CSV table of C-alpha atoms in Angstrom, one decimal:
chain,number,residue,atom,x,y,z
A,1,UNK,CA,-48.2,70.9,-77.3
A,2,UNK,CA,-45.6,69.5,-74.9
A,3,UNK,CA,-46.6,66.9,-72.8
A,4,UNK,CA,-45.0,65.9,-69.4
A,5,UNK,CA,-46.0,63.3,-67.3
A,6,UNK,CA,-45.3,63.2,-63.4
A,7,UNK,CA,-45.9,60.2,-61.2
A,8,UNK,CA,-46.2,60.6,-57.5
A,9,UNK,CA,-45.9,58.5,-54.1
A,10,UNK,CA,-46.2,59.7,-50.7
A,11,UNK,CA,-46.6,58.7,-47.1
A,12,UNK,CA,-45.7,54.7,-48.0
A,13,UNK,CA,-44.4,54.4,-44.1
A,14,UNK,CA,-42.3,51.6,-45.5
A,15,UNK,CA,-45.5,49.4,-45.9
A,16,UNK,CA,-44.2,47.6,-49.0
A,17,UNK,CA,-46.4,45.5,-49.6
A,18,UNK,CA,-46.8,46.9,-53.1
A,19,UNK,CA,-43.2,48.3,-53.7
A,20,UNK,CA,-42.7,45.6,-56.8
A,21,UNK,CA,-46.0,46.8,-58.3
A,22,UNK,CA,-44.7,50.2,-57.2
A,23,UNK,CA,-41.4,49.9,-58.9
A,24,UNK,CA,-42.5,47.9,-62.0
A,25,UNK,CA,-44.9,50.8,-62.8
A,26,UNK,CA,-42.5,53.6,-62.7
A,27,UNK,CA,-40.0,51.8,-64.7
A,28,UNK,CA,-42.4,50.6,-67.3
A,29,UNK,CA,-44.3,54.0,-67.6
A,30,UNK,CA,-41.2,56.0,-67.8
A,31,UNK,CA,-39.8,53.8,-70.7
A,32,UNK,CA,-43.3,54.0,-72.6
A,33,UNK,CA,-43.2,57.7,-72.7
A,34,UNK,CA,-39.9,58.4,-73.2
A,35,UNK,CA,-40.3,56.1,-76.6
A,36,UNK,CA,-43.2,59.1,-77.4
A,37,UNK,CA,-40.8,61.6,-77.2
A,38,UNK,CA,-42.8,63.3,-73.8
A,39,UNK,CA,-40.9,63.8,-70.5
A,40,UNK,CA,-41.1,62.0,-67.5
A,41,UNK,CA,-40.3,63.2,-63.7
A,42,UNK,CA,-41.3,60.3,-60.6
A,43,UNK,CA,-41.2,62.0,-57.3
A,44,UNK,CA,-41.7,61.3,-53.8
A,45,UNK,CA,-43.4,63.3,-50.9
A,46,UNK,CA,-41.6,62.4,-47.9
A,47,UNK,CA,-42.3,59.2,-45.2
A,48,UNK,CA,-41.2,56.7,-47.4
A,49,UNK,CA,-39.5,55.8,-44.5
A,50,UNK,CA,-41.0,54.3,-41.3
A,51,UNK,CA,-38.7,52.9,-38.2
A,52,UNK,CA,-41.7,50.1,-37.6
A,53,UNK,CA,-40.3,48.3,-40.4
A,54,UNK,CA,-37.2,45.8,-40.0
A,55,UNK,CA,-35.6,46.6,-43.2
A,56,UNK,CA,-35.9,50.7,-42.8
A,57,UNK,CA,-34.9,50.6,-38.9
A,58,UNK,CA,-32.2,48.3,-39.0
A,59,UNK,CA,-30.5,50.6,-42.4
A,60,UNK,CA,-31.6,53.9,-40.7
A,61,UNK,CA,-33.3,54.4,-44.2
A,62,UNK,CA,-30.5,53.3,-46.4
A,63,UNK,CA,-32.4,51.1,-47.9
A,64,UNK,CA,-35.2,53.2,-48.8
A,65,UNK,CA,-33.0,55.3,-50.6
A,66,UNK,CA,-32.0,52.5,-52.5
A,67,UNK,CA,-35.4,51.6,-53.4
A,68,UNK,CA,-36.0,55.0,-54.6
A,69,UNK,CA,-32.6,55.0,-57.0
A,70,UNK,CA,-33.9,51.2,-58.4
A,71,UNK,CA,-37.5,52.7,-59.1
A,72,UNK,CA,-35.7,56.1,-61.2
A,73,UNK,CA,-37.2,59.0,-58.6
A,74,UNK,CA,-35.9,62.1,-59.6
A,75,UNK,CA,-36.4,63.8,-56.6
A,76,UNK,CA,-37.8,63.7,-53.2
A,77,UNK,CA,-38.9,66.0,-50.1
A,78,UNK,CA,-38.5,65.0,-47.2
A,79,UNK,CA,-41.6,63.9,-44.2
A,80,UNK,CA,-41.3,63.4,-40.3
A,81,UNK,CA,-40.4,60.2,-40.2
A,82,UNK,CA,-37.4,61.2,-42.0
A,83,UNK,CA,-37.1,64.3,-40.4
A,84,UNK,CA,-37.3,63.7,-37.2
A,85,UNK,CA,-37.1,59.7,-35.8
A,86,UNK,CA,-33.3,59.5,-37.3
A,87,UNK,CA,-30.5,61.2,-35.1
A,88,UNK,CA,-28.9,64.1,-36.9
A,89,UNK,CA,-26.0,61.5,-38.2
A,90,UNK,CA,-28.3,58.9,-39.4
A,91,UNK,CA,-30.2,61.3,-41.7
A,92,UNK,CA,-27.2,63.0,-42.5
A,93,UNK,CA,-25.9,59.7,-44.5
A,94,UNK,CA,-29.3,58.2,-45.4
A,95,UNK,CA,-29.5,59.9,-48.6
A,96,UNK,CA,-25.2,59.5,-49.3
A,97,UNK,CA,-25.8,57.1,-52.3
A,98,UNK,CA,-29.1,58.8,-53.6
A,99,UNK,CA,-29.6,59.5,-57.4
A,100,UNK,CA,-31.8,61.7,-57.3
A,101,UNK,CA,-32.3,65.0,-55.5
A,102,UNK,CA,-33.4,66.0,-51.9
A,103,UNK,CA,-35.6,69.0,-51.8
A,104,UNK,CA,-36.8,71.2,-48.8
A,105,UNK,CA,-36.0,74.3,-49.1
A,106,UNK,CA,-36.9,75.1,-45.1
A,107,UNK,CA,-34.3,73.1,-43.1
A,108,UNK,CA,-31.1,73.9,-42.4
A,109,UNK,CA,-28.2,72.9,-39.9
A,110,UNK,CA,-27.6,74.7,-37.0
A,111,UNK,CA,-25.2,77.5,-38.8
A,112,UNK,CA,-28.7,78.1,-41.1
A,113,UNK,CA,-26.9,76.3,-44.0
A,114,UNK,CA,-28.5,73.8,-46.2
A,115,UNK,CA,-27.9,70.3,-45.1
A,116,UNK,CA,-25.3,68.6,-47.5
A,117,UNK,CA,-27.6,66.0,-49.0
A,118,UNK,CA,-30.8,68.8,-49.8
A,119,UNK,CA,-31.2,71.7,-51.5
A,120,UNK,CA,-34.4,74.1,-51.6
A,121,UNK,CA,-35.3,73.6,-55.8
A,122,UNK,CA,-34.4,72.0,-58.9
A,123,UNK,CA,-34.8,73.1,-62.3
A,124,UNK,CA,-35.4,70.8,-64.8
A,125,UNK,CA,-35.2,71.6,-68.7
A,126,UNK,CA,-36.9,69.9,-71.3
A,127,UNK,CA,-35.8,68.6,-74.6
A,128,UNK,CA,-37.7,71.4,-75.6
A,129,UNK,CA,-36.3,73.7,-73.7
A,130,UNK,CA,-39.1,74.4,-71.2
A,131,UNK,CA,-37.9,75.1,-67.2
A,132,UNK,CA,-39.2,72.9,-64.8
A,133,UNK,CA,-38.8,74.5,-61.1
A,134,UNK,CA,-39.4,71.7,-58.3
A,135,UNK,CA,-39.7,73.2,-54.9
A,136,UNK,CA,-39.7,70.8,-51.8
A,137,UNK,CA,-41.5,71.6,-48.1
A,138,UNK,CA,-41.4,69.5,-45.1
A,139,UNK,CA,-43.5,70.3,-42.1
A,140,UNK,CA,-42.0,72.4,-39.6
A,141,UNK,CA,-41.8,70.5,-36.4
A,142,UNK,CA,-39.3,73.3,-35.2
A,143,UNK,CA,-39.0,71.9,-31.4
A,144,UNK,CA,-38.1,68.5,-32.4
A,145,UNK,CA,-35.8,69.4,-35.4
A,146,UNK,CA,-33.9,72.1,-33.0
A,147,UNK,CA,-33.9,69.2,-30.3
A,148,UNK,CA,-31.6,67.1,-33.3
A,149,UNK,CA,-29.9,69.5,-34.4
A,150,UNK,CA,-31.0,71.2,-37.2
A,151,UNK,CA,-33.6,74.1,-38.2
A,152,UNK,CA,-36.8,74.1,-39.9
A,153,UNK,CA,-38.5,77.6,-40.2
A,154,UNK,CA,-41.8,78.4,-41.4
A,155,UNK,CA,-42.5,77.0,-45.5
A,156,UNK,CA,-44.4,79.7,-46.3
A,157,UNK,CA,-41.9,82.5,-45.9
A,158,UNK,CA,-39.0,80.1,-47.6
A,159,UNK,CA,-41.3,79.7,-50.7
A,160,UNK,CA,-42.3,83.2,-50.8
A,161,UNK,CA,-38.8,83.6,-51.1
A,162,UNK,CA,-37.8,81.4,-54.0
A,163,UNK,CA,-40.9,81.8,-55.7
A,164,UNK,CA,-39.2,85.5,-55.7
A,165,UNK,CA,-36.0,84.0,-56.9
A,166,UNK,CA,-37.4,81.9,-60.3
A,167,UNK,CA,-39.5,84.8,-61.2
A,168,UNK,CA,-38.1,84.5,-64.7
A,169,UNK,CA,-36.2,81.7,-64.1
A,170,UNK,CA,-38.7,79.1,-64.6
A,171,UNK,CA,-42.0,78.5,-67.1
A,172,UNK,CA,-43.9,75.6,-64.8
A,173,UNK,CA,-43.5,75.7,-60.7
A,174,UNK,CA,-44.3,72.0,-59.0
A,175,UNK,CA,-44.0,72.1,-55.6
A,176,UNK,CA,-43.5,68.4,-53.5
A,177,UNK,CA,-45.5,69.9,-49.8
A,178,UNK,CA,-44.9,67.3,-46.8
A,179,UNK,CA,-47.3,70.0,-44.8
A,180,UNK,CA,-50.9,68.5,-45.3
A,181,UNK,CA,-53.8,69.2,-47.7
A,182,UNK,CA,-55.0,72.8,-45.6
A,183,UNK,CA,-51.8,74.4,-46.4
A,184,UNK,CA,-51.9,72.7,-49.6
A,185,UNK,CA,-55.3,74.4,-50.5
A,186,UNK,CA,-53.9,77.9,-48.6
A,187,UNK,CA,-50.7,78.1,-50.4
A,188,UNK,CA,-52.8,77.2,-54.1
A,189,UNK,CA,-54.8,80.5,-53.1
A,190,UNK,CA,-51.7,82.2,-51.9
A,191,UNK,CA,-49.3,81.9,-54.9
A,192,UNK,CA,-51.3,81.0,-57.9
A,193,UNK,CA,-48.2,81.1,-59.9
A,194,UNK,CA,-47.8,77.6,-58.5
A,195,UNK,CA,-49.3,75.3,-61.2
A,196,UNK,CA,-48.9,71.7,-59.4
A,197,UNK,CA,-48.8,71.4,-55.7
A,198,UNK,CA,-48.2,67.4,-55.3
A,199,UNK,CA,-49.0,66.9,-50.9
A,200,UNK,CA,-48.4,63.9,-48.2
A,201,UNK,CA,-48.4,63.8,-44.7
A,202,UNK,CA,-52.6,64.3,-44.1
A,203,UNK,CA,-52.7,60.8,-46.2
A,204,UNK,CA,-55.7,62.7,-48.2
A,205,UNK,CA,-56.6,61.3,-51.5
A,206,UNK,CA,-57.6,63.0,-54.5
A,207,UNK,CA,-58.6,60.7,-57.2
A,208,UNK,CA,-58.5,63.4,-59.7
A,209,UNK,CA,-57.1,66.1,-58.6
A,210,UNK,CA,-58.4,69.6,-57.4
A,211,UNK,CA,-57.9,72.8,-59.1
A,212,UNK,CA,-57.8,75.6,-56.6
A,213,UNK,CA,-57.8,78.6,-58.4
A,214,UNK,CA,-55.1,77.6,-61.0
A,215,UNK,CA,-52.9,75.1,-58.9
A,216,UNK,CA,-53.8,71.7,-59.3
A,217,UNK,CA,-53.7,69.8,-55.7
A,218,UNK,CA,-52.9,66.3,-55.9
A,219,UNK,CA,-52.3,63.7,-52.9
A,220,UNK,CA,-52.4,59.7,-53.0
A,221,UNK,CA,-53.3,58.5,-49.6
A,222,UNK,CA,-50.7,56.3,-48.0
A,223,UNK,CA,-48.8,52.9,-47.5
A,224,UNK,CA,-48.4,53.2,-51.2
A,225,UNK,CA,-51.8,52.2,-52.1
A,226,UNK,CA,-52.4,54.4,-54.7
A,227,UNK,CA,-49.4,56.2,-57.4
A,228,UNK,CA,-50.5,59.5,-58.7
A,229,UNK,CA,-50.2,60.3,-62.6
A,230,UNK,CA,-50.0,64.0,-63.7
A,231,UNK,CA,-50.4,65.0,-67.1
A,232,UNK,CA,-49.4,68.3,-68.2
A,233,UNK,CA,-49.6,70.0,-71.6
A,234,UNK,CA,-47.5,72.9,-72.4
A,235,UNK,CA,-47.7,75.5,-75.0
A,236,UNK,CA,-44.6,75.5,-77.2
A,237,UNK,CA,-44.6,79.6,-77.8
A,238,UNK,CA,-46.0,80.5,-74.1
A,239,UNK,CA,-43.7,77.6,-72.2
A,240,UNK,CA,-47.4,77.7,-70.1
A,241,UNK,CA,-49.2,74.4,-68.5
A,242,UNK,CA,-52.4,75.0,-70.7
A,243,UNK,CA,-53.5,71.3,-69.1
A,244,UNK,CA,-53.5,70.0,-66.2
A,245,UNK,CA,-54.9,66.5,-65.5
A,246,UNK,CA,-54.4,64.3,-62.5
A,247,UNK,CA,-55.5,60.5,-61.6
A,248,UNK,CA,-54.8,57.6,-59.3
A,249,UNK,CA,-54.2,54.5,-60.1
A,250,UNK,CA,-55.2,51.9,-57.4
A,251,UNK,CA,-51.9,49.3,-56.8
A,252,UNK,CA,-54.5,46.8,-54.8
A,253,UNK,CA,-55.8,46.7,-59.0
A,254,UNK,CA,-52.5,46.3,-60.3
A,255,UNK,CA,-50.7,43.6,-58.3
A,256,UNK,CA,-47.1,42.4,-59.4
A,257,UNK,CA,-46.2,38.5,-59.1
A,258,UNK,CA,-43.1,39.6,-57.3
A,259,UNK,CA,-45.2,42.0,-54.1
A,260,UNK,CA,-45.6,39.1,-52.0
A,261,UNK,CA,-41.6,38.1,-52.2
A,262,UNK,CA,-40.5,41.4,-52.6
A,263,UNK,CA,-42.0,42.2,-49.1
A,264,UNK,CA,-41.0,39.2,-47.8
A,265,UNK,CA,-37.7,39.2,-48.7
A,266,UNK,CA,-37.5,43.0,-47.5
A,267,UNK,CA,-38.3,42.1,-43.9
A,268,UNK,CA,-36.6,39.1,-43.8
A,269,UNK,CA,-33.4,41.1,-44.9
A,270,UNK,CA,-34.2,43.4,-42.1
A,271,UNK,CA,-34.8,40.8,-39.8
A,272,UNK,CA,-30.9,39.2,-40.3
A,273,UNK,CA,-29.3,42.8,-39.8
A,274,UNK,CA,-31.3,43.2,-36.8
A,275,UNK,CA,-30.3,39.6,-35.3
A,276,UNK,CA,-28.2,41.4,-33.0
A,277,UNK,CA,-28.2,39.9,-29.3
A,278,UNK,CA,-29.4,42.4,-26.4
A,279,UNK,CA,-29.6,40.3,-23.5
A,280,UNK,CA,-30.7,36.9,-22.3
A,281,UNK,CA,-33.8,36.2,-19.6
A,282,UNK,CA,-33.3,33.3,-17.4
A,283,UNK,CA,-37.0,34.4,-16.5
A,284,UNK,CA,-39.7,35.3,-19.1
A,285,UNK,CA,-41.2,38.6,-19.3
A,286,UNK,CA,-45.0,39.0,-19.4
A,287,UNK,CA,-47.1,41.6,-20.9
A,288,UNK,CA,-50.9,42.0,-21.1
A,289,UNK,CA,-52.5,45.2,-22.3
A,290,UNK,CA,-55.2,44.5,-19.9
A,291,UNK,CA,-53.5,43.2,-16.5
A,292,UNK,CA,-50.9,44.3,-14.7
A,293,UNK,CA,-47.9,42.4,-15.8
A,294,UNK,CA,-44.3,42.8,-15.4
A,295,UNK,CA,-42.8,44.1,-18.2
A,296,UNK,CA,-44.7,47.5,-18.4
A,297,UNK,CA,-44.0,47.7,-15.0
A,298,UNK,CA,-40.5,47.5,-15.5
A,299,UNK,CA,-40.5,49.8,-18.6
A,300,UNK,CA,-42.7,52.3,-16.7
A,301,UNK,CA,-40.1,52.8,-13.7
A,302,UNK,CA,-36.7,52.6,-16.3
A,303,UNK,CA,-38.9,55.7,-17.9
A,304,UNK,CA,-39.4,57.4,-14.3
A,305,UNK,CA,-35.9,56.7,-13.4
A,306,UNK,CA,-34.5,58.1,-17.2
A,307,UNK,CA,-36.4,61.1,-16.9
A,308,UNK,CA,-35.1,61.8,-13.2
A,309,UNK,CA,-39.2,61.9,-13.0
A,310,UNK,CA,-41.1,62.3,-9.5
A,311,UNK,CA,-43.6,60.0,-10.8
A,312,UNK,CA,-44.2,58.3,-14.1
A,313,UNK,CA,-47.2,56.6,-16.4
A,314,UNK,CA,-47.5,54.6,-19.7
A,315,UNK,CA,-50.3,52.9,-21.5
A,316,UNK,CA,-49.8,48.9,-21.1
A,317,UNK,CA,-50.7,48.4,-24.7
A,318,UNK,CA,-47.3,50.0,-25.8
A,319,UNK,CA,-45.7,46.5,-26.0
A,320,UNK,CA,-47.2,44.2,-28.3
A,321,UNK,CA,-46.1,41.1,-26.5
A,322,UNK,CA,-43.4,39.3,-23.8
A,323,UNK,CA,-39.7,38.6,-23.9
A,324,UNK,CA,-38.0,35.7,-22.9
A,325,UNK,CA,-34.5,34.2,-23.5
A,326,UNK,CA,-31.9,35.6,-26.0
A,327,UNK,CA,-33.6,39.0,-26.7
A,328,UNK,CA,-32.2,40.6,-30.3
A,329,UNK,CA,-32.5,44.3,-31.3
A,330,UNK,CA,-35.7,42.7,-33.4
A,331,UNK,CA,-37.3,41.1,-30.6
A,332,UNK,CA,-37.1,44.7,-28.7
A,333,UNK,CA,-38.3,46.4,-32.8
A,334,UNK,CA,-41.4,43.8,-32.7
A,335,UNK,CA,-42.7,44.2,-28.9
A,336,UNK,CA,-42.1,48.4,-29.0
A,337,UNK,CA,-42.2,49.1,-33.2
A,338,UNK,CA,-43.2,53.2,-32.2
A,339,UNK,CA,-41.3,55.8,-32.7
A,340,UNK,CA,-42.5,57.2,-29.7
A,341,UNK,CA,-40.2,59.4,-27.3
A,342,UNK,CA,-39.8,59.7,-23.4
A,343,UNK,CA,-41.2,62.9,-22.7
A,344,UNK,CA,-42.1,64.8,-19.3
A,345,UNK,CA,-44.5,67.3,-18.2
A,346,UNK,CA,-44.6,69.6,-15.6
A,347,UNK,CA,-47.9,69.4,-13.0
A,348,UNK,CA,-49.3,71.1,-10.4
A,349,UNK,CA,-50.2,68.9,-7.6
A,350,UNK,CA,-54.0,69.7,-8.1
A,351,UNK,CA,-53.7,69.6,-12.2
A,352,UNK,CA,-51.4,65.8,-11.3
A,353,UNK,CA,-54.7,64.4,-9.1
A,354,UNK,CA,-57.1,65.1,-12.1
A,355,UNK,CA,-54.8,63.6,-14.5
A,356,UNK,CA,-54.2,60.3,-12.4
A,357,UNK,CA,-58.3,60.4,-11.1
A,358,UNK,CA,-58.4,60.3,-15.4
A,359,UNK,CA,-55.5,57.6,-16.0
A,360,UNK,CA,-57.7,54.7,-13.2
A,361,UNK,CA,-60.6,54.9,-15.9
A,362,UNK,CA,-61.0,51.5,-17.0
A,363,UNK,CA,-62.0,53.2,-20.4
A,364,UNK,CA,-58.8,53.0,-21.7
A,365,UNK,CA,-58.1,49.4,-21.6
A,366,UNK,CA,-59.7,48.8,-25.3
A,367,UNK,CA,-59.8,51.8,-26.8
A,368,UNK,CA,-58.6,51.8,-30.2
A,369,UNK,CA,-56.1,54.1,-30.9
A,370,UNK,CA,-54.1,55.3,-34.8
A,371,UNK,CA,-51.6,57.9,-35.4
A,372,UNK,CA,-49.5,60.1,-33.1
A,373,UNK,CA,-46.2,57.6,-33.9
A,374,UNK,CA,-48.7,54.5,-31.9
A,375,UNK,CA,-48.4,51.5,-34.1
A,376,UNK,CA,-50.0,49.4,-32.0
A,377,UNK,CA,-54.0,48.8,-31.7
A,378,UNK,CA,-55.1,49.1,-28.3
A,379,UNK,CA,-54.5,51.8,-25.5
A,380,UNK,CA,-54.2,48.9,-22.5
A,381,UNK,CA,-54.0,49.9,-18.9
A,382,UNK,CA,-52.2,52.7,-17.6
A,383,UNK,CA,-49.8,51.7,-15.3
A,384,UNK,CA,-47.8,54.0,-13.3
A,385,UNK,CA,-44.7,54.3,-11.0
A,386,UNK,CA,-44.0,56.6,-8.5
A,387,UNK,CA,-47.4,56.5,-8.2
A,388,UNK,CA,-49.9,54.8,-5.5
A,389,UNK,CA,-53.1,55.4,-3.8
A,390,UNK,CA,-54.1,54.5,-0.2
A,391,UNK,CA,-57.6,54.4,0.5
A,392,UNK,CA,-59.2,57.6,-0.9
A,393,UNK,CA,-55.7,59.1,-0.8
A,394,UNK,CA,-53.0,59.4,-4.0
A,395,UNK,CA,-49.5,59.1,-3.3
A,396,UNK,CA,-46.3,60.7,-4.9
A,397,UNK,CA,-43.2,58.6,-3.6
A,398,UNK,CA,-45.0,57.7,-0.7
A,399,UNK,CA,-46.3,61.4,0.2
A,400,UNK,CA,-49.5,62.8,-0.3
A,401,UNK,CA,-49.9,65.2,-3.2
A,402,UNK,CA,-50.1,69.1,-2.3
A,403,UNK,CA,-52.4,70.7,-4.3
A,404,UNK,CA,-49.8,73.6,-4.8
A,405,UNK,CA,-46.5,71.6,-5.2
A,406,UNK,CA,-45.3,71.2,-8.7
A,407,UNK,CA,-43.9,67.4,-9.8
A,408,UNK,CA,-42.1,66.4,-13.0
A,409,UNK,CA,-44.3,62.8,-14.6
A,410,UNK,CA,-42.8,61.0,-17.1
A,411,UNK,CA,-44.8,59.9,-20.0
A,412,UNK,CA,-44.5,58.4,-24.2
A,413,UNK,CA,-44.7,61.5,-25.8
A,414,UNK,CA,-47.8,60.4,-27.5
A,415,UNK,CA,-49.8,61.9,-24.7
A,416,UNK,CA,-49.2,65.2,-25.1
A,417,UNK,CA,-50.4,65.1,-28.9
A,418,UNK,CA,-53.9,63.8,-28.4
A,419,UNK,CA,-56.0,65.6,-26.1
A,420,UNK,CA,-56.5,62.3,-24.0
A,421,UNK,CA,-55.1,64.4,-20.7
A,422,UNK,CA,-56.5,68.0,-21.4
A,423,UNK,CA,-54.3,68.8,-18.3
A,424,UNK,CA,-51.1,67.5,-20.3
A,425,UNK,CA,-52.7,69.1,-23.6
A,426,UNK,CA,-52.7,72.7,-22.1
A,427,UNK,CA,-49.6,72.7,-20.3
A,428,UNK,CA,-46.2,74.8,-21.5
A,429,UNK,CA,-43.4,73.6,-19.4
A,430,UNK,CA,-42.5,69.6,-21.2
A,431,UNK,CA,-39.6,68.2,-22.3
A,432,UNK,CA,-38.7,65.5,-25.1
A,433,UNK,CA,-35.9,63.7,-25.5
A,434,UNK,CA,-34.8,63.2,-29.1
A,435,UNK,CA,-33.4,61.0,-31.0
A,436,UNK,CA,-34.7,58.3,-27.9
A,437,UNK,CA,-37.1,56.0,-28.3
A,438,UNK,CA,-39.1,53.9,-25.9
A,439,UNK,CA,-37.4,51.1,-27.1
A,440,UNK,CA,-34.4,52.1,-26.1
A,441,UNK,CA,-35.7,52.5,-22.7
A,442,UNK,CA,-37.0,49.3,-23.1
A,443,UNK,CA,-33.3,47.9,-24.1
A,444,UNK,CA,-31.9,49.9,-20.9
A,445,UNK,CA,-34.7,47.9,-19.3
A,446,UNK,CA,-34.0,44.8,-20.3
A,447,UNK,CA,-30.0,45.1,-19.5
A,448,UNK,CA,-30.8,46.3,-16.5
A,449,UNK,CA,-33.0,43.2,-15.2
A,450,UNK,CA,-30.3,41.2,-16.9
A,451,UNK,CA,-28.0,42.3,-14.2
């Protein structure tokens, strides 16, 4: 019996507050089984990469590359945050001095080629001659990737493809998914010549594993709390994964002496490259999640204004705090860490009337909110521009609204993902603007009030 070991991460959002644990693992694992004669692969799933983070914004992900080549991955796929919160350029050189490879095999530039930097598979060969195939999916945002640039198609018709391709060509098919445990479990049903599907992006954990139908589904949460160990044993005559075992192991049980200073001296590092003067205020700039205060106010018309909106609305709790003096491109990161893009949305009048009537709830100004690129805690107040109301009466640049009309709103993007506007939910006709982020509206808006 052969025995190869794989070791997983996924989904660490550049949360590293347990990358020297991480790393001291991997490094220490793969020397212990390579002095037992069995193989060892270390992969990633994609979003090891998060713009919140000094270190990963400031290098565009450069330096999550190199903390993948330090750690010895073999190979990566790549997620969202990768994908799709870097400008065509930026992800085009953040994997220039990888060592390892870049799978996903369903994006491709704007010819349909494969990007320079990935390719759809790798085979790997054993000392004892047994073919690895690693396949690597991302999830197809195909607006947002056309928007910068590139392609992504549907994964399932790319895999059915090159699954078609190693028939033959390979004894044991691991596939890295960035889609999400559902398709995980749907493609395990649909191609049971898959043996290991390894998944990120739905943060799902599976201490053990699950076998559905012969594919073995793995996933290990997020923010690199866990590191998934597979273990497979191959027959030496068949080349066949006869075994299949997979565990966790929790890093919060395993800390390093180094975690706290690595992560420290991560963000710190970060911090100095983004030290980078933006502007200076003569007069502070307030912000409250709960009040009206200037600074979302400000933000809110620089997004009406950048859109070329009719009207425009934001959540308050978008900036994590005020500004005042010399601003840096790290005071602008720590106030407005999402990457969250301007966005509008087409409304009738009478459709723009229930979605304000919804936005006055004083509902949202603690609600908790996760996910949908928010990385802040609560929603805040809406606040709006373009926008005012006059007794029983709402306003749109100081008209009433005709129920017939139709008027372009500016809004974060984040509002059309959750179904907190059902109006905004259902509706066909928006707009994003990629590779923008509110902070760089913010940045415009800060210039601006400079001036």
């Amino acid at each position: 019996m052969e025995v190869v070991h794989i070791y997983h991460t996924n989904d660490l959002h550049s949360h590293f507050e347990h990358w020297s644990s991480i790393h001291h693992l991997l490094v220490q694992r793969r020397e212990w089984h390579e002095q037992e004669g069995d193989e060892v692969f270390i992969f990633d799933i994609g979003d090891h990469m998060d713009r919140w983070h000094p270190y990963s914004d400031a290098s565009r992900g450069k330096g999550n590359c190199r903390l993948l080549n330090e750690a010895g991955y073999d190979a990566v796929t790549i997620g969202n945050n990768e994908g799709i919160t870097l400008s065509h350029k930026d992800l085009g050189e953040m994997y220039v001095e990888r060592d390892f490879h870049v799978l996903a095999a369903n994006l491709f530039d704007e010819e349909g080629k494969l990007p320079e930097w990935g390719k759809p598979y790798h085979i790997y060969r054993t000392k004892s001659g047994t073919r690895i195939a690693v396949i690597g999916l991302t999830v197809n945002f195909t607006h947002f990737y056309h928007l910068l640039q590139w392609r992504a198609v549907d994964p399932l018709i790319e895999l059915e493809n090159y699954l078609g391709k190693l028939n033959g060509e390979a004894d044991v098919i691991v596939l890295l998914s960035h889609l999400g445990i559902h398709d995980d479990e749907r493609i395990a049903e649909m191609f049971p010549q898959i043996d290991v599907i390894i998944g990120g992006h739905t943060h799902h954990i599976l201490h053990e594993g699950k076998m559905v139908g012969h594919t073995l589904v793995c996933g290990a949460g997020k923010y690199g709390q866990y590191i998934g160990h597979i273990t497979l044993g191959i027959d030496h005559n068949s080349k066949k994964a006869v075994t299949k075992e997979a565990i966790l192991y929790d890093m919060n049980e395993r800390p390093h002496p180094d975690d706290d200073k690595q992560a420290a001296m991560l963000y710190d590092t970060g911090k100095k490259m983004l030290d980078r003067p933006v502007a200076f205020l003569k007069v502070p700039l307030q912000t409250n999640p709960f009040e009206n205060s200037e600074l979302p106010s400000l933000l809110c018309r620089e997004l009406k204004e950048w859109c070329s909106a009719d009207a425009a609305f934001l959540n308050a709790g978008l900036l994590l705090g005020g500004l005042e003096g010399a601003v840096t491109e790290f005071d602008l990161l720590t106030v407005c860490p999402h990457p969250i893009n301007p966005c509008t949305v087409v409304l009738g009048g009478a459709e723009l009337k229930e979605v304000i009537m919804q936005a006055m709830d004083e509902k949202w100004d603690h609600m908790q909110i996760k996910g949908l690129g928010f990385r802040g805690t609560v929603m805040g107040k809406i606040v709006f521009a373009g926008i005012s109301v006059q007794g029983r009466e709402i306003l749109i640049g100081g008209e009433p609204i005709l129920p017939k009309a139709e008027y372009v709103i500016a809004i974060p993007d984040m509002f059309t993902f959750g179904r907190f506007f059902p109006e905004i939910y259902r509706s066909g006709r928006k707009t994003y603007f990629l590779p923008e982020f509110m902070r760089d509206l913010l940045r415009r808006t800060i210039e601006r009030f400079e001036n």
